[in-house]
Amino acid sequence: MRKLEIQDNNSLRANVFKELEQAILNGSFSPGDSLIEQRLSAELGVSRTPVREALRQLELEGLVKTIPNKGAVVIGVSAKDILDIYSIRMKIESLAARWAATNITDDELGALREVVELQTFYVSRGDAMQVWNLDTRFHEIIFEACRSRPLRHTLSNFHHYIQKARELSFKTAGRARLSVEEHRAILEAIAAHDPDEAERLTALHISMARENVAGNLGEVKG
């Protein structure tokens, strides 16, 4: 973790939370690790108060648990959590694509097409990490275009919580290429303003991703 710059109290609390959350989600902290306030405050260069508040918030998020005489212990995101998130995404992200097919603007459609073209280029270069980075942008455009703030918020959180699983999935041989092909099919359905096809193809895309992730869950937990 990095030391945080001096800032107002609200920003400091938020940034301490984000720093600790990211460390849990990217695997820097593993399930069962103890999060000791004094050590964390020293590493981040802050007082113990924002660390304590961040740990409370992380407990509300279900990422840590306070155990008597031990303090905050990392729970993280389990293999079951990851598979559950993918199953839920199949239902609600396909709904987002359905609504996007009706509501997307020309500018958003152009941005979506640009993302797919860039992904195609990076697939040809064998750069799976760049394809993964653009994957987030592809889905964000659809979330925005669905014109539902609750749906966008829920799906953005889901993507954030399974970031490590998604990264490992893209490193699986051939998955980046297949994902981009699936993205292109979704793009064309949305561009044709075909909500049924956009919904169907998105559910299929996430189902394929879930199947691939299931084979990588040992690495996610490692």
PDB file of C-alpha atoms in Angstrom, residues 77-84 86 162 164-166 168-169 172 209-222:
ATOM      1  CA  VAL A  77     -14.636 -12.472  -1.838  1.00  0.00           C
ATOM      2  CA  SER A  78     -15.090 -16.244  -1.795  1.00  0.00           C
ATOM      3  CA  ALA A  79     -15.257 -18.588  -4.775  1.00  0.00           C
ATOM      4  CA  LYS A  80     -18.994 -18.963  -4.146  1.00  0.00           C
ATOM      5  CA  ASP A  81     -19.371 -15.161  -4.040  1.00  0.00           C
ATOM      6  CA  ILE A  82     -17.690 -14.897  -7.440  1.00  0.00           C
ATOM      7  CA  LEU A  83     -19.871 -17.548  -9.066  1.00  0.00           C
ATOM      8  CA  ASP A  84     -22.977 -16.040  -7.469  1.00  0.00           C
ATOM      9  CA  TYR A  86     -21.683 -14.060 -12.365  1.00  0.00           C
ATOM     10  CA  ILE A 162     -14.621  -9.684  -9.131  1.00  0.00           C
ATOM     11  CA  LYS A 164      -9.116 -10.432  -9.898  1.00  0.00           C
ATOM     12  CA  ALA A 165     -11.271 -13.246 -11.281  1.00  0.00           C
ATOM     13  CA  ARG A 166     -11.899 -11.230 -14.451  1.00  0.00           C
ATOM     14  CA  LEU A 168      -7.274 -14.213 -14.558  1.00  0.00           C
ATOM     15  CA  SER A 169     -10.056 -15.168 -16.949  1.00  0.00           C
ATOM     16  CA  THR A 172      -6.672 -17.952 -20.090  1.00  0.00           C
ATOM     17  CA  ALA A 209     -17.179 -15.919 -18.782  1.00  0.00           C
ATOM     18  CA  ARG A 210     -18.580 -17.663 -15.688  1.00  0.00           C
ATOM     19  CA  GLU A 211     -17.651 -21.062 -17.079  1.00  0.00           C
ATOM     20  CA  ASN A 212     -14.122 -19.852 -17.752  1.00  0.00           C
ATOM     21  CA  VAL A 213     -13.774 -18.218 -14.330  1.00  0.00           C
ATOM     22  CA  ALA A 214     -14.932 -21.418 -12.612  1.00  0.00           C
ATOM     23  CA  GLY A 215     -11.794 -23.113 -13.905  1.00  0.00           C
ATOM     24  CA  ASN A 216      -9.576 -20.401 -12.429  1.00  0.00           C
ATOM     25  CA  LEU A 217     -11.010 -20.180  -8.923  1.00  0.00           C
ATOM     26  CA  GLY A 218      -8.038 -21.961  -7.371  1.00  0.00           C
ATOM     27  CA  GLU A 219      -5.815 -19.117  -8.606  1.00  0.00           C
ATOM     28  CA  VAL A 220      -8.288 -16.492  -7.381  1.00  0.00           C
ATOM     29  CA  LYS A 221      -8.088 -17.893  -3.862  1.00  0.00           C
ATOM     30  CA  GLY A 222      -4.293 -18.218  -3.990  1.00  0.00           C
TER      31      GLY A 222
END
